[in-house]
Every structure is written in C-alpha cells, then in structure tokens.
mmCIF file of C-alpha atoms and ligand atoms in Angstrom:
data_model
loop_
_atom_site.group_PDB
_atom_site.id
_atom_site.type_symbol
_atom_site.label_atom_id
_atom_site.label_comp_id
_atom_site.label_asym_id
_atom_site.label_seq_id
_atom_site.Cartn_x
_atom_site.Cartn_y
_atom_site.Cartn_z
ATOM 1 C CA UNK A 1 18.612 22.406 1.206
ATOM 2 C CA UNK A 2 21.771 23.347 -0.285
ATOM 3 C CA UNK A 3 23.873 20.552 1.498
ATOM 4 C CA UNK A 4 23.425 18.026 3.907
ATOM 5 C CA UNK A 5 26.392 18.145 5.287
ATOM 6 C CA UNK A 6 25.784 17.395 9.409
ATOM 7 C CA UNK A 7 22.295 17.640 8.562
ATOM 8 C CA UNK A 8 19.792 15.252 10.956
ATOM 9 C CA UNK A 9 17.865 12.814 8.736
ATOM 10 C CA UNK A 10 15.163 11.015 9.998
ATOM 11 C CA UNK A 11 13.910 7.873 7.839
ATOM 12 C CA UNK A 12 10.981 5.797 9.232
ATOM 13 C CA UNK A 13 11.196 2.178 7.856
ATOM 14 C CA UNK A 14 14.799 2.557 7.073
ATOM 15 C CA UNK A 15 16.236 -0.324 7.950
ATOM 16 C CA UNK A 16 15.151 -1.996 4.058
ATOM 17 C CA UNK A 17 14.500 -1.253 0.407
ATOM 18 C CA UNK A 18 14.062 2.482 0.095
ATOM 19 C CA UNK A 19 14.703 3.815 3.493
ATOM 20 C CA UNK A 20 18.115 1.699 3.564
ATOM 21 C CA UNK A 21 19.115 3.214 0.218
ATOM 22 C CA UNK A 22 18.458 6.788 1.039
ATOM 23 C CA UNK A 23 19.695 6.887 4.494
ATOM 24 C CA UNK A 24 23.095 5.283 2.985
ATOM 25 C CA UNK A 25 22.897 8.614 0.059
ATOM 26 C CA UNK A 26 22.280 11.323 2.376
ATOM 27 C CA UNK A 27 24.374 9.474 4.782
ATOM 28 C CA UNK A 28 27.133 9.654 2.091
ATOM 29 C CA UNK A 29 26.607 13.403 1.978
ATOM 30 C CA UNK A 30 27.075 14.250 5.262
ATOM 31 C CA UNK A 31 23.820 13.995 7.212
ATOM 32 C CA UNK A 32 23.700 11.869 10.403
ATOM 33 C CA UNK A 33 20.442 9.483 10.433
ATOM 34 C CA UNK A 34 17.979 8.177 12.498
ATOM 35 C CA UNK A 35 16.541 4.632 11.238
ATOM 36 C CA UNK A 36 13.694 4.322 12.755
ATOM 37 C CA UNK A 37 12.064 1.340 12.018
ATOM 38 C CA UNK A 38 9.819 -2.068 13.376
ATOM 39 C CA UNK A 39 12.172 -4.672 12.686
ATOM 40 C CA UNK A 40 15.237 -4.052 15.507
ATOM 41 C CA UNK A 41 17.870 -6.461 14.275
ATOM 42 C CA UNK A 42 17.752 -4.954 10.759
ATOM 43 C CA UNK A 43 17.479 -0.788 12.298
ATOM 44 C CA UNK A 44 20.954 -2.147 13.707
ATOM 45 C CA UNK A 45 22.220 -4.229 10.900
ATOM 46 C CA UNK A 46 21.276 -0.462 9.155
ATOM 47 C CA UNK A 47 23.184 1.424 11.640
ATOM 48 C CA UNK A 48 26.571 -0.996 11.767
ATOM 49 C CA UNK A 49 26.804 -0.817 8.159
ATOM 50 C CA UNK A 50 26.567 3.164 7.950
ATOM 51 C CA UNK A 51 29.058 3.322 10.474
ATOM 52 C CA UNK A 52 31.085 1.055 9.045
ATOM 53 C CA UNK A 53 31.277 3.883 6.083
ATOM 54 C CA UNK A 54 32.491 6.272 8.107
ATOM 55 C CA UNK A 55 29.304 7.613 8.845
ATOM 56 C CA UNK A 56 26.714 8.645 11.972
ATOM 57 C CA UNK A 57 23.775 6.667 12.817
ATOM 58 C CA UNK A 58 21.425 5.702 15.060
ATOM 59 C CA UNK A 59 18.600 2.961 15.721
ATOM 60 C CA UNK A 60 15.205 3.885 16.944
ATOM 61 C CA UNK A 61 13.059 0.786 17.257
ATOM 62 C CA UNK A 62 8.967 1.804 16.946
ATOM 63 C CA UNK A 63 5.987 0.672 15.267
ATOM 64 C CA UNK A 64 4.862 3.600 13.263
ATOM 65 C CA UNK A 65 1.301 2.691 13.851
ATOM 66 C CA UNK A 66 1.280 3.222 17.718
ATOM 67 C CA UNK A 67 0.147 6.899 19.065
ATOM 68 C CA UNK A 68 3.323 7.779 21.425
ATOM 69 C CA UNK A 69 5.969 6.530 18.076
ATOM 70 C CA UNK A 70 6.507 9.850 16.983
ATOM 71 C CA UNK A 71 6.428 11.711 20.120
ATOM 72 C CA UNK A 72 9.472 9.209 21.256
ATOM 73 C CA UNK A 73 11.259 9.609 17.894
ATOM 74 C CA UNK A 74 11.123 13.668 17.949
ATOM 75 C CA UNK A 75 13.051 13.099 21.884
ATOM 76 C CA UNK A 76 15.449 10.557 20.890
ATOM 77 C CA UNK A 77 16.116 12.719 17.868
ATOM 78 C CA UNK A 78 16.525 15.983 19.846
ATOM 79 C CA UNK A 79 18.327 14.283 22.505
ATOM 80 C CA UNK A 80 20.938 12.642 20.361
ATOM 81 C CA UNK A 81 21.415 15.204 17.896
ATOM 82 C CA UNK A 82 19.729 18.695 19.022
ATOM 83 C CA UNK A 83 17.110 19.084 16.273
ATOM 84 C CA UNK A 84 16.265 17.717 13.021
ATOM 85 C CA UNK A 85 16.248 18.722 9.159
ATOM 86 C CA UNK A 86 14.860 16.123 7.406
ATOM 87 C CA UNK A 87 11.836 13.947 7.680
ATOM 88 C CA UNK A 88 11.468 10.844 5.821
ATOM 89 C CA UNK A 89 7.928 9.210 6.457
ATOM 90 C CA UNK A 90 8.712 6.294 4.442
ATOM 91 C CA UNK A 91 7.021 2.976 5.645
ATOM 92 C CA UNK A 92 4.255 1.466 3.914
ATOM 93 C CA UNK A 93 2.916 -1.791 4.107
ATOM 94 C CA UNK A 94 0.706 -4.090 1.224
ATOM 95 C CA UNK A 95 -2.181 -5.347 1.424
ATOM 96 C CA UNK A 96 -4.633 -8.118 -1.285
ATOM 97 C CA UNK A 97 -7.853 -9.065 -1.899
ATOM 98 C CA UNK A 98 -10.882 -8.285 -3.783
ATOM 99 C CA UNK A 99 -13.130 -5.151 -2.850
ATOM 100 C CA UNK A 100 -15.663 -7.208 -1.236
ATOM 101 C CA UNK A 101 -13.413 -9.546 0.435
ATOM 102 C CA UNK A 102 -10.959 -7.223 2.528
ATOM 103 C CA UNK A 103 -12.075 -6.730 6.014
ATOM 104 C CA UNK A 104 -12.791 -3.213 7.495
ATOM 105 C CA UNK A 105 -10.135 -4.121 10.269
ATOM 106 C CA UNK A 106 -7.610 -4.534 7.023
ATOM 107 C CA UNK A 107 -8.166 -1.277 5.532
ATOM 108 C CA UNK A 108 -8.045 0.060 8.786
ATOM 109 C CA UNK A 109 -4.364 -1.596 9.628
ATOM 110 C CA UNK A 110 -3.312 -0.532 6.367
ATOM 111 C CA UNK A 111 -4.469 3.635 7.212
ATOM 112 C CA UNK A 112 -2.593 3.424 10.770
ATOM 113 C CA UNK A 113 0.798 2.521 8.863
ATOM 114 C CA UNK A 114 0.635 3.999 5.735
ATOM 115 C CA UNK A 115 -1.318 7.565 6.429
ATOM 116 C CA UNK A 116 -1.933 7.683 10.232
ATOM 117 C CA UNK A 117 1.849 7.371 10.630
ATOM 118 C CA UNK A 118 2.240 10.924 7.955
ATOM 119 C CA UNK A 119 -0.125 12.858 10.065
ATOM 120 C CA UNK A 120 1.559 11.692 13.320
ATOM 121 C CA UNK A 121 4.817 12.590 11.894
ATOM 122 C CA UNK A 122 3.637 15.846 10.909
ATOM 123 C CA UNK A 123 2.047 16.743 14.601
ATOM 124 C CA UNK A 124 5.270 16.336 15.792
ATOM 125 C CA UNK A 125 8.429 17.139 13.555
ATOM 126 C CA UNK A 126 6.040 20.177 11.304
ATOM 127 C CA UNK A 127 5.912 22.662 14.645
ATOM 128 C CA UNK A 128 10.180 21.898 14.980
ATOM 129 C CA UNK A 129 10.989 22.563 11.130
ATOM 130 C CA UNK A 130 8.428 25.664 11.561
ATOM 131 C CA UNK A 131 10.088 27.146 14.177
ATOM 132 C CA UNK A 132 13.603 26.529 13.149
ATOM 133 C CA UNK A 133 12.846 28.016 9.917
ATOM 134 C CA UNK A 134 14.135 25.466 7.260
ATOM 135 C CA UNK A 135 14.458 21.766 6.526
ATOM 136 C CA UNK A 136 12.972 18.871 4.561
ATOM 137 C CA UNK A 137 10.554 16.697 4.043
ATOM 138 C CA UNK A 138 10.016 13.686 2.055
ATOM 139 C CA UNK A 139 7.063 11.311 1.520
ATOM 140 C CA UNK A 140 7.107 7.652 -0.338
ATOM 141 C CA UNK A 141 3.514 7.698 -2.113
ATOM 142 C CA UNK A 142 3.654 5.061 -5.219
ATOM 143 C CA UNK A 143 2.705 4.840 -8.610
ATOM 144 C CA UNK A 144 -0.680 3.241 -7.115
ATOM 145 C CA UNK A 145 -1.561 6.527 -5.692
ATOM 146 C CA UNK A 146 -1.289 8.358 -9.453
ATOM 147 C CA UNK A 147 -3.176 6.071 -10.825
ATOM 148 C CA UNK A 148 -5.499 2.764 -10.917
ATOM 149 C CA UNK A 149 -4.215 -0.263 -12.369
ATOM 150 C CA UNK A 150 -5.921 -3.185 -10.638
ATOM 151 C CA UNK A 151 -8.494 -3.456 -7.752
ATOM 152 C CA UNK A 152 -7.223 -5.789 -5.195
ATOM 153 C CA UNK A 153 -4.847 -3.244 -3.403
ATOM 154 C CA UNK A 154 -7.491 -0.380 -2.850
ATOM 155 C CA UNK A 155 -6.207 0.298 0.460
ATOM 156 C CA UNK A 156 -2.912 1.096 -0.397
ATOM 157 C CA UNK A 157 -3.412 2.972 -3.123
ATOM 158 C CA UNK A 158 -6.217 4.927 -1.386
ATOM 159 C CA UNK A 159 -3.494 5.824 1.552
ATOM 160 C CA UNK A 160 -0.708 6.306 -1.418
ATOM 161 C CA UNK A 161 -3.217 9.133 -2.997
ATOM 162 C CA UNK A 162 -3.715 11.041 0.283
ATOM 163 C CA UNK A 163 -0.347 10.867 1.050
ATOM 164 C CA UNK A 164 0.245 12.648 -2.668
ATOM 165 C CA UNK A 165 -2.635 15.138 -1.796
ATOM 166 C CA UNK A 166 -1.123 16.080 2.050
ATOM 167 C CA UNK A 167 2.384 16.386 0.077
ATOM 168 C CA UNK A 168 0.605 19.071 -2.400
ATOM 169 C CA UNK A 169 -1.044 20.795 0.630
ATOM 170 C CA UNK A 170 2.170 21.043 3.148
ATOM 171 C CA UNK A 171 4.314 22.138 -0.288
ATOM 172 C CA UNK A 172 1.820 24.937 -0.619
ATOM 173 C CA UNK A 173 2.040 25.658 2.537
ATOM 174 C CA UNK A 174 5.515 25.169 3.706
ATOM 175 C CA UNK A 175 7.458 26.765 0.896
ATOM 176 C CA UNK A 176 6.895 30.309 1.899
ATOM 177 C CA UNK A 177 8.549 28.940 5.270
ATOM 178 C CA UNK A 178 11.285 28.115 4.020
ATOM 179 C CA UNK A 179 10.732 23.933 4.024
ATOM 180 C CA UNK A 180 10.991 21.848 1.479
ATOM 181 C CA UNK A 181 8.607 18.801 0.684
ATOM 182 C CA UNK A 182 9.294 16.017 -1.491
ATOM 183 C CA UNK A 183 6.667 13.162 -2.798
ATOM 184 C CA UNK A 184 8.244 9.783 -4.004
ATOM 185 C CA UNK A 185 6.373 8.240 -6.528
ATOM 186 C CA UNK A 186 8.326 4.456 -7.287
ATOM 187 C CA UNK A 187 7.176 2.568 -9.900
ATOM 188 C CA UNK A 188 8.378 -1.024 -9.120
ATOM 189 C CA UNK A 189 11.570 -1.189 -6.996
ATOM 190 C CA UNK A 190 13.484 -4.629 -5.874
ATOM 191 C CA UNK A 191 13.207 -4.338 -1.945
ATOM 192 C CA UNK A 192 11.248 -6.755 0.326
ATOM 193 C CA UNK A 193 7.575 -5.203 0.737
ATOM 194 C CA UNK A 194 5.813 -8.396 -1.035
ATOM 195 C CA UNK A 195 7.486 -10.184 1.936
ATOM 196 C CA UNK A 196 6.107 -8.502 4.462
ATOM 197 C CA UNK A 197 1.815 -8.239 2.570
ATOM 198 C CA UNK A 198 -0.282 -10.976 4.522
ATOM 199 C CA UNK A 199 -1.936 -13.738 2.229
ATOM 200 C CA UNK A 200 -4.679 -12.935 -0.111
ATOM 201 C CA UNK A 201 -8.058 -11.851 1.736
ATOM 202 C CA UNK A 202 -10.808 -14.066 -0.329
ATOM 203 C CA UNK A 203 -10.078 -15.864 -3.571
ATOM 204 C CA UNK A 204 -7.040 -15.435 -5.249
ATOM 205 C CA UNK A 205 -6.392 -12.228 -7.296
ATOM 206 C CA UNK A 206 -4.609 -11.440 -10.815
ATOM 207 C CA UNK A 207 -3.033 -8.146 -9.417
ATOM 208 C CA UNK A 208 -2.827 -5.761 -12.087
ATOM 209 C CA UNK A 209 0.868 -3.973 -13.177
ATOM 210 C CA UNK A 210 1.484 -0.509 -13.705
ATOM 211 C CA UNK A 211 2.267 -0.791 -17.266
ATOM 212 C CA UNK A 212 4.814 -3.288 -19.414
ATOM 213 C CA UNK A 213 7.061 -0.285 -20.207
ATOM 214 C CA UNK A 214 8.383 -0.359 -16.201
ATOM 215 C CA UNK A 215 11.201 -2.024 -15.202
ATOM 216 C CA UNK A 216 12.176 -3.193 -11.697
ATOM 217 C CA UNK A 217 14.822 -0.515 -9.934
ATOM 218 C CA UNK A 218 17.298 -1.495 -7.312
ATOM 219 C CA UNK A 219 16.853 0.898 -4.345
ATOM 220 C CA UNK A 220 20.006 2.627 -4.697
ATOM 221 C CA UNK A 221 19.186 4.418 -7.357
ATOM 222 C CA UNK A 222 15.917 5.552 -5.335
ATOM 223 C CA UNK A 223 18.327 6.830 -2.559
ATOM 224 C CA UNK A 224 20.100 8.955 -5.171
ATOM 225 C CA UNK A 225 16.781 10.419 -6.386
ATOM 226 C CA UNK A 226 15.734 11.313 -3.067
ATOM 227 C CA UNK A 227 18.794 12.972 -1.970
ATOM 228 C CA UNK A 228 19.268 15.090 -4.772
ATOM 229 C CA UNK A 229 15.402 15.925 -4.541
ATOM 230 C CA UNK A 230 16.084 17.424 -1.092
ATOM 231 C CA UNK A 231 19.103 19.113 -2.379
ATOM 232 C CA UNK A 232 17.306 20.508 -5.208
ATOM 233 C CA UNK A 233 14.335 21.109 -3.658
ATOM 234 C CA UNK A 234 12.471 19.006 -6.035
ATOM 235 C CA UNK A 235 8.592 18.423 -5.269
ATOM 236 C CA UNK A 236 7.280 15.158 -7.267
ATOM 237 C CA UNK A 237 9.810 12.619 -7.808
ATOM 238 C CA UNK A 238 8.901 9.896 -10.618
ATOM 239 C CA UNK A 239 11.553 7.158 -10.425
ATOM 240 C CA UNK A 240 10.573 6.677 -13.960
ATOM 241 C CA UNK A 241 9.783 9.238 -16.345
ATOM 242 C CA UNK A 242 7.628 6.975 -18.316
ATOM 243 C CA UNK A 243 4.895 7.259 -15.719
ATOM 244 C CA UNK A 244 4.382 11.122 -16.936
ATOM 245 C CA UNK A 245 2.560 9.537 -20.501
ATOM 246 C CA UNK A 246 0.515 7.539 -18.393
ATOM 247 C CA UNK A 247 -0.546 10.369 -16.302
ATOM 248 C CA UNK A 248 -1.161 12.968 -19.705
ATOM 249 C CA UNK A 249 -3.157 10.037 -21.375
ATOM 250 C CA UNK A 250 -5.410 9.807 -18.086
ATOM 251 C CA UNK A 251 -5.716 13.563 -17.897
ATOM 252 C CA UNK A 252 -6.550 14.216 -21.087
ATOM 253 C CA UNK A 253 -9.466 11.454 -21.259
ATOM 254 C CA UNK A 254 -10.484 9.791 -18.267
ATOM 255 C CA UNK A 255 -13.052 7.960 -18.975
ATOM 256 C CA UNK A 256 -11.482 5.968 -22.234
ATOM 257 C CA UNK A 257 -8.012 5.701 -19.910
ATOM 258 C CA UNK A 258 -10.401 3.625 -16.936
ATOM 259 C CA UNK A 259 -12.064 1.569 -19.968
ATOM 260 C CA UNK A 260 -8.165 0.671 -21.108
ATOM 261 C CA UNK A 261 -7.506 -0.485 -17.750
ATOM 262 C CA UNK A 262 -10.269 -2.103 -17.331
ATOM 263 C CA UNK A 263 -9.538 -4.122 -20.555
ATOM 264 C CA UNK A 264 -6.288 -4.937 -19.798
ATOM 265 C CA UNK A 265 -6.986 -6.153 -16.627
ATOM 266 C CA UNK A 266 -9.899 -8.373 -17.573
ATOM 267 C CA UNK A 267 -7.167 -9.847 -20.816
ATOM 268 C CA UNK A 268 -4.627 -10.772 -18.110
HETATM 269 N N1 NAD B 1 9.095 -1.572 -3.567
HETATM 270 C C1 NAD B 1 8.260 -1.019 -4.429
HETATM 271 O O1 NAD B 1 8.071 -1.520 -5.560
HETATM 272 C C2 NAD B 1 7.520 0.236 -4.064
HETATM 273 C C3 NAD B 1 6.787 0.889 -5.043
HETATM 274 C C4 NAD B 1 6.084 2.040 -4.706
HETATM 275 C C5 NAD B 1 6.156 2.540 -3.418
HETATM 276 N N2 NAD B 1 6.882 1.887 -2.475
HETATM 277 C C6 NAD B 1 6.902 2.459 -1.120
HETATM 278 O O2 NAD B 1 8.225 2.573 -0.645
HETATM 279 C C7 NAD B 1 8.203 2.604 0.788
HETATM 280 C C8 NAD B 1 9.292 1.706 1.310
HETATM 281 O O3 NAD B 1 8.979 0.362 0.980
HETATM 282 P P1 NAD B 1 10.052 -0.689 0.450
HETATM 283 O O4 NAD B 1 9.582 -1.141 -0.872
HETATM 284 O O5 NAD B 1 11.409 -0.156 0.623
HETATM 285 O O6 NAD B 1 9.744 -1.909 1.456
HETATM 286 P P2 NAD B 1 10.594 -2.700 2.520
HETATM 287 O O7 NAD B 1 9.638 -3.712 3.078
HETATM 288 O O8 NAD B 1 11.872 -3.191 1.927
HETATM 289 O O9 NAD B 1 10.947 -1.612 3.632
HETATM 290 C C9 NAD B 1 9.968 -1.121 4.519
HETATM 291 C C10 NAD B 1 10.541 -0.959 5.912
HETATM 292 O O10 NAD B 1 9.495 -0.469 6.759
HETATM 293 C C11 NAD B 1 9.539 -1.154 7.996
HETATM 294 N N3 NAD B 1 8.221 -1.147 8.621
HETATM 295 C C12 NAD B 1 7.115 -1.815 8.197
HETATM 296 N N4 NAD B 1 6.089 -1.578 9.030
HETATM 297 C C13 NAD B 1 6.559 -0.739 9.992
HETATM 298 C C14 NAD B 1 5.958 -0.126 11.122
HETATM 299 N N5 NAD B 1 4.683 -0.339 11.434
HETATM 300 N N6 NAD B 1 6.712 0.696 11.893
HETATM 301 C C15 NAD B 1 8.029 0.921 11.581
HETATM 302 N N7 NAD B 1 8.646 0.350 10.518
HETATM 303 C C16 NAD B 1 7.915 -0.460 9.733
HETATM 304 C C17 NAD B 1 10.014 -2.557 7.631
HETATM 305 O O11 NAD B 1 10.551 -3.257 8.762
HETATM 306 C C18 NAD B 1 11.032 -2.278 6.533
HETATM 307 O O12 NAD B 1 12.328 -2.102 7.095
HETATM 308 C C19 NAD B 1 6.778 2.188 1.176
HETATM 309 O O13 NAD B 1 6.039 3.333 1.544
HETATM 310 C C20 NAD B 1 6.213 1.600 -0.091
HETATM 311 O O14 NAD B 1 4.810 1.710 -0.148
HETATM 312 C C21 NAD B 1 7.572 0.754 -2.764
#
C-alpha cells in the first residue's frame, strides 16, 4: 500500500506486545484501528491511549478461538468504518511440555488460537479485500516456525510453520489481485506472552533458545517493521537479520544442522 493514511487496520490481539506496537505505527500513519482482542480492559486501555495521540480507534472484545469471532469482527468493522484494508492476524498463545507429556486437548487449544483463528480470518476478511481489489495482510509466525530449536513447544511451532506456509500460498495467490501479504517472523521480543503459557505439562523442561547471537527487541521497533512492510509491500519480515545464517546453514545441510541442535540442546 502506498500510504495508510485513513486506511482501516484490523489487529487481533492488539491490545499487548506486538499488536499494541503496530496498531500505535500504522496508527501514527494515518490508519484508523480495530483492536480486537480477549482481554477487554487492556483492548480499551489500547484504544484510550491511541486516542489520546490524536488518533482513531476502536475496541472489539472476542476470543479468536470461537467460530462466530470473525464473522462479528468483519460487521463491527464494516459498520464502524465501511470496509477494511488491513488484516493483522496476530494472536498466538505458548504452550510447554515434553512430546509425550502434552495432552491432545493442548495441542488442540493451541491450533484453535494460533491457526484456526488465520483460516477464520481469511473466510471472512479474504472475499472483502478480493472484491475491493487491494489491501493488506499481515501474519505473526515466529522464529519457531523457521526452524527447530528445542522440543517442548511443538505445538506452537507446528501452528507458527503453517501459518508461514498459508502466508507463501495467499502471497502467490493474492499478488496478482492486487493484495499484499506480510509474514512476521520475531525472534525474541519483550511483550507478555510467557505470562499468559499455562505451567509445564509433565516434568520440567530446559526450553531450548533460538541462538546466543539474538537479542531481546522491545515491540516498538516490531510495529515499525510491520508498517513499513505493508507500505513496502514486503513479504517475509525477519526482525533480525541474523536469523537468515541460521536458515542458509539449515538449507544447505540438514541433517548436520538437526545433529547441532540436538547437541546444543542436550549441553544446556
Ligand atoms: N514475544 C515474542 O518473543 C514472540 C516471538 C515470536 C513470535 N511472537 C508472536 O507474536 C504474536 C503476538 O504476541 P506477543 O508476544 O505480542 O504477546 P502478548 O501476550 O503481549 O500479546 C498477545 C495478545 O493477544 C491476546 N490474545 C490472546 N489470546 C487471545 C484470544 N484467544 N483471542 C483474542 N485475543 C487473544 C492477548 O490478550 C494479548 O493482548 C504472537 O502470535 C506470538 O506468537 C512473539
């Protein structure tokens, strides 16, 4: 998009970390948001404060995981603002535990929020952008769905890959259409996610890191990424470039990059 000026964002789990920071850099250039997230008193904390700036926003209050979310969030968003531009299917929840010690109804909590909630999105706001003929949209995958770098969040990561893979597919798709599609990749970002992950499922767990060479990032300067990936039209965005030697060394040798991990892991 070439501005976002009075452009409709919409930002699921926006009222922390991420979906706070972007909403408040696309906010700052012009678009008018939707935060549309779980946890109401935050949504409106989210919503004061980017008023507060001058700017236009509203709360939508929904659990990304129930059918009918969506659905409500394309008619608040239509009747509030008349259509919508960009998409932001941001929340995504943790989970822990070893393989054999995560319960089926775990994995299947963490698919509902994490990919259930991409593919609900899409049957709902895809049709609008399709038919309108332009507009964004943006999905927060992870590091963990690039590559492996411990076992005990296999659910996440598994929902952070597909997400990557239904990014390539709708960018392939979409482009020709005129709509852009941006994957977030964050390495390790200072919001509250670890606050939200339920304890441990079996024995404790050494969780594995995605490499020494990351630092932490505040979530502002996510935000910024994001919003100049939408004005750019940028596809994959790596909030560190570091991660791209990481990604060559796995390419190039697969099997020796798994027996690395593996060794680090086990010398932790
Ligand atoms: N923080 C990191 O280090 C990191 C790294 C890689 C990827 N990510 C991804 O970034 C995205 C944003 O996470 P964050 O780190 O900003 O976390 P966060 O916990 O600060 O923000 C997530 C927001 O989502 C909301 N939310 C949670 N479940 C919801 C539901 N069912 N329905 C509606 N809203 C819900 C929460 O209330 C919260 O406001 C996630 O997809 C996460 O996987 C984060």
């Amino acid at each position: 998009m070439r501005s976002l000026n009075g452009a409709t964002a919409v930002i699921t789990g926006g009222a922390s970390g991420i979906g706070l920071a972007t909403a408040h850099s696309v906010a700052k250039r012009g678009a008018r948001l939707v935060i549309a997230d779980i946890h109401a008193d935050n949504a409106d904390r989210a919503v004061a404060d980017i008023r507060a700036d001058g700017h236009t926003a509203e709360a939508f209050v929904c659990d990304v995981a129930k059918e009918q979310a969506f659905a409500d969030l394309g008619e608040f968003t239509r009747q509030r603002y008349g259509s919508v531009d960009i998409v932001m299917n941001n929340v995504g929840v943790l989970t822990s535990g070893r393989p054999d010690h995560l319960p089926v109804g775990e994995w299947e909590r963490i698919i509902k929020i994490n990919l259930m909630s991409v593919v609900r999105s899409n049957a709902v706001f895809l049709p609008q952008l399709i038919s309108q003929g332009h507009g964004h949209i943006v999905n927060t995958a992870s590091f963990a769905g690039l590559y492996t770098y411990s076992y005990d969040r296999i659910p996440y990561a598994a929902t952070k890959a597909a997400i990557i893979q239904i990014s390539e597919g709708l960018r392939l798709y979409l482009h020709p259409l005129g709509i852009g599609v941006t994957v977030v990749c964050p390495g390790p970002v200072a919001t509250n996610i670890l606050a939200t992950m339920p304890p441990t499922f079996g024995p404790e767990v050494q969780t594995g890191l995605p490499g020494e060479q990351f630092g932490i990032l505040q979530p502002e300067e996510v935000g910024e990424q994001v919003a100049e990936a939408i004005l750019n039209d940028t596809f994959m965005v790596y909030t560190d470039d570091q991660v791209r030697d990481v990604l060559v060394e796995r390419a190039t040798d697969w099997n020796s990059f798994i027996a690395k991990q593996t060794e680090k892991l086990a010398q932790r």
